[in-house]
PDB file of C-alpha atoms in Angstrom:
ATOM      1  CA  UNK A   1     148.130  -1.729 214.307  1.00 43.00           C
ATOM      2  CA  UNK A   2     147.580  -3.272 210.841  1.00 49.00           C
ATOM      3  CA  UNK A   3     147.381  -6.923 212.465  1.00 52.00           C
ATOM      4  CA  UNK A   4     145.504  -6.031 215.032  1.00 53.00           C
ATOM      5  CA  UNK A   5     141.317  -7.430 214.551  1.00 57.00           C
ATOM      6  CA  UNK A   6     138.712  -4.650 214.466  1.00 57.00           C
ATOM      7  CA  UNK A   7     137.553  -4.249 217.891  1.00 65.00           C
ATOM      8  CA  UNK A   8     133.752  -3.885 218.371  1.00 77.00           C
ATOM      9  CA  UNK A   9     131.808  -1.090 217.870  1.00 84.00           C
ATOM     10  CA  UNK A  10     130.254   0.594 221.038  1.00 87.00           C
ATOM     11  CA  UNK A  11     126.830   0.684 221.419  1.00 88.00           C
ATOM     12  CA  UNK A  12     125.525   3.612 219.160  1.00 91.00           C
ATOM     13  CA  UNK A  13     127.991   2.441 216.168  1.00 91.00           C
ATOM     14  CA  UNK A  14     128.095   0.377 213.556  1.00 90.00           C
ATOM     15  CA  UNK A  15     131.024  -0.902 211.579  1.00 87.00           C
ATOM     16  CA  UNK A  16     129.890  -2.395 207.508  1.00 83.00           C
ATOM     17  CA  UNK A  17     131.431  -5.698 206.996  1.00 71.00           C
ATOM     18  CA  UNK A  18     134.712  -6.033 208.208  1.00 63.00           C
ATOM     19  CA  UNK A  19     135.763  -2.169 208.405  1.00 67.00           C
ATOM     20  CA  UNK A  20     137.882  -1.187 210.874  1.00 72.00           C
ATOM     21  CA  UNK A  21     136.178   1.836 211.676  1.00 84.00           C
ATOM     22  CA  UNK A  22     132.898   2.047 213.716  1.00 88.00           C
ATOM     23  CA  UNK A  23     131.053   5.270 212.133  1.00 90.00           C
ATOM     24  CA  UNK A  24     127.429   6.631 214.260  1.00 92.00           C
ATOM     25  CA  UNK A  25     124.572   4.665 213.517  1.00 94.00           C
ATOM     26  CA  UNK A  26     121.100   7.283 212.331  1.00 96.00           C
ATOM     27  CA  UNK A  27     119.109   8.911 215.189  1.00 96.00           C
ATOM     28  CA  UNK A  28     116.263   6.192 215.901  1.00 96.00           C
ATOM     29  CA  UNK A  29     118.617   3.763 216.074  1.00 95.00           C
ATOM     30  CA  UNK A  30     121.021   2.842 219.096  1.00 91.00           C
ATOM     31  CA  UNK A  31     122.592  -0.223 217.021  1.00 88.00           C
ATOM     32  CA  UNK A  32     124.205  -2.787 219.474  1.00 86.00           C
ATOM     33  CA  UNK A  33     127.171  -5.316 218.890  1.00 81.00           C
ATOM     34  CA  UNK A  34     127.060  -6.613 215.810  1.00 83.00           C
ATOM     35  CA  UNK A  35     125.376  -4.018 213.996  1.00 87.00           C
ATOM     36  CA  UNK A  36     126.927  -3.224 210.454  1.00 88.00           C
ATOM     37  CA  UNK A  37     124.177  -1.043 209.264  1.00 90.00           C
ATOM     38  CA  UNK A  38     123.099   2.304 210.462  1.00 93.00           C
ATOM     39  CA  UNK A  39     119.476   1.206 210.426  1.00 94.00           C
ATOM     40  CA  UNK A  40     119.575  -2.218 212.088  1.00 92.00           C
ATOM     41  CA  UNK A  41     115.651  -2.895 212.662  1.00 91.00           C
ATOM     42  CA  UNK A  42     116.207  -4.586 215.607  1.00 92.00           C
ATOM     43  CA  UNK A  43     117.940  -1.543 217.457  1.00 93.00           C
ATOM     44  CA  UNK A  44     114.943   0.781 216.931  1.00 95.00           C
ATOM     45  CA  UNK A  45     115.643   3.374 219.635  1.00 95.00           C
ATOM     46  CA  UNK A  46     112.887   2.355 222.548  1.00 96.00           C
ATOM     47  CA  UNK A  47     109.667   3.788 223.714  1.00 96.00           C
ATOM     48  CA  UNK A  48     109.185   6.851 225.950  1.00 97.00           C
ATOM     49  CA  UNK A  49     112.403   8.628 224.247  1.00 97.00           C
ATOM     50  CA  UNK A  50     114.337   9.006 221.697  1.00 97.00           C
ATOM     51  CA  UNK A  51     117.937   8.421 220.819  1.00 96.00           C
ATOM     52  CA  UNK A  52     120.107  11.604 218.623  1.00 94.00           C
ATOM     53  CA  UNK A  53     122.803  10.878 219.149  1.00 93.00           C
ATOM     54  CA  UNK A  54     122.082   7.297 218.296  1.00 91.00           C
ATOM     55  CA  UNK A  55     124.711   6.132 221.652  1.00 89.00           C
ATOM     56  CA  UNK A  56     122.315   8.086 224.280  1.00 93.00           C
ATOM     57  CA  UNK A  57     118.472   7.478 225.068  1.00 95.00           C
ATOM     58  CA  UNK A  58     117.064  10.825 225.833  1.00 97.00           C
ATOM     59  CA  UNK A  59     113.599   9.810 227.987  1.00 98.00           C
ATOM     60  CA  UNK A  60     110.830  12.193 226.841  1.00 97.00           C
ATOM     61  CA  UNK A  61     110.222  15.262 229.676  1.00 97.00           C
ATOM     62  CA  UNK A  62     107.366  15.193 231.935  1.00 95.00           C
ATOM     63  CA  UNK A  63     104.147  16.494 229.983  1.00 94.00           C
ATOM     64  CA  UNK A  64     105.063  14.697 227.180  1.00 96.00           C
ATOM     65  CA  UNK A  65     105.137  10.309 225.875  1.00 96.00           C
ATOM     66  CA  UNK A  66     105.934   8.529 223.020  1.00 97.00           C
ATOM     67  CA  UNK A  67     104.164   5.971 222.138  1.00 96.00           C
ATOM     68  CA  UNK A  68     106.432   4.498 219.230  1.00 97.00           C
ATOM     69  CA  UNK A  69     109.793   2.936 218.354  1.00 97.00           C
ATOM     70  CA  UNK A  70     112.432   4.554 216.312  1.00 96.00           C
ATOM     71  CA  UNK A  71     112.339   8.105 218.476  1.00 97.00           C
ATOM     72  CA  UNK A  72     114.976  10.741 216.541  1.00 97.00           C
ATOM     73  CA  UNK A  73     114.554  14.175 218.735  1.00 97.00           C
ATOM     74  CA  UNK A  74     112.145  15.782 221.051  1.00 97.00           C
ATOM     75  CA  UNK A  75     109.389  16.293 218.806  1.00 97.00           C
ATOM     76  CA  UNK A  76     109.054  12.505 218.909  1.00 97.00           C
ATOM     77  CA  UNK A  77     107.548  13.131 222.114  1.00 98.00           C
ATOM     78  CA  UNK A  78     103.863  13.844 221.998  1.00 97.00           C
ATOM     79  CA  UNK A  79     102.390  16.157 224.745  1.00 97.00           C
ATOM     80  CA  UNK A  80     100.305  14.354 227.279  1.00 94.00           C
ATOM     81  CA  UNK A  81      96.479  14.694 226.159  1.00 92.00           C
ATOM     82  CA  UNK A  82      94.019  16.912 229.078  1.00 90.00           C
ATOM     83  CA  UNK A  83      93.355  15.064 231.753  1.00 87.00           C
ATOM     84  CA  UNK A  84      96.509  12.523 231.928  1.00 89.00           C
ATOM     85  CA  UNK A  85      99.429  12.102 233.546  1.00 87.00           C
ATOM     86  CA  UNK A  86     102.616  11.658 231.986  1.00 92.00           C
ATOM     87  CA  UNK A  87     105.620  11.392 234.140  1.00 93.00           C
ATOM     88  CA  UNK A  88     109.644  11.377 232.272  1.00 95.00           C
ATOM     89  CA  UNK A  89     109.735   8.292 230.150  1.00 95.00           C
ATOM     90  CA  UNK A  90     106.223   7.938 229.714  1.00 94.00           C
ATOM     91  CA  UNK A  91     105.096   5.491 226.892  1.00 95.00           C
ATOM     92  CA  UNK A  92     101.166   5.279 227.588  1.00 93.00           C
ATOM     93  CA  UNK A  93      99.309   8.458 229.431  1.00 90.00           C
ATOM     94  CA  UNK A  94      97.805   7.602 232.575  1.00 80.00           C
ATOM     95  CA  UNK A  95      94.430   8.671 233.651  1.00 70.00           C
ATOM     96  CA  UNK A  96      95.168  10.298 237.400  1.00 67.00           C
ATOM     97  CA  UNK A  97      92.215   8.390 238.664  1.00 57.00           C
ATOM     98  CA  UNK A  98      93.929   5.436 237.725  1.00 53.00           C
ATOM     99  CA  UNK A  99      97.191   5.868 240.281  1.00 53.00           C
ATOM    100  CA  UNK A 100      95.438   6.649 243.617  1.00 50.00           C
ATOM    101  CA  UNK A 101      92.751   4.856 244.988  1.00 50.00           C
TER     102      UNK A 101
END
């Protein structure tokens, strides 16, 4: 296997310059193809969830939102304030008014 190329790292993994083996990137992070740090800035784990381990974005339960990048576990969800709705996912509270006419 020797001459064999590195093969990409899945998404969730990162591989530092020219390495052969892809190693998990931090929680907050779900580093995609190329990533060759465990922090890339541009994979910050998404809105509404959080991603731990780094490969899987967990969405945050109903009751609860997350309003910021870079997610690493379930207390990174915030519970939804009195008198909004927050649904699984949810990035901005909703006011219940607001969904029914």
């Amino acid at each position: 296997y020797a001459d064999r190329p590195p093969a990409p790292c899945s998404v969730g993994f990162y591989s530092e310059g020219g390495l052969r083996f892809c190693k998990a990137c931090d929680p907050g992070y779900q580093c995609t193809f190329p990533a060759t740090t465990a922090t890339p800035a541009k994979d910050l784990c998404a809105k509404g969830g959080f991603c731990n381990p780094s490969y899987l974005f967990t969405p945050c339960p109903p009751g609860t939102y997350n309003p910021s990048v870079g997610g690493t576990d379930r207390a990174s969800c915030l519970p939804c304030p009195a008198g909004y709705f927050c649904l699984e996912g949810t990035v901005d509270p909703v006011v219940p008014s607001r969904l029914c006419p």
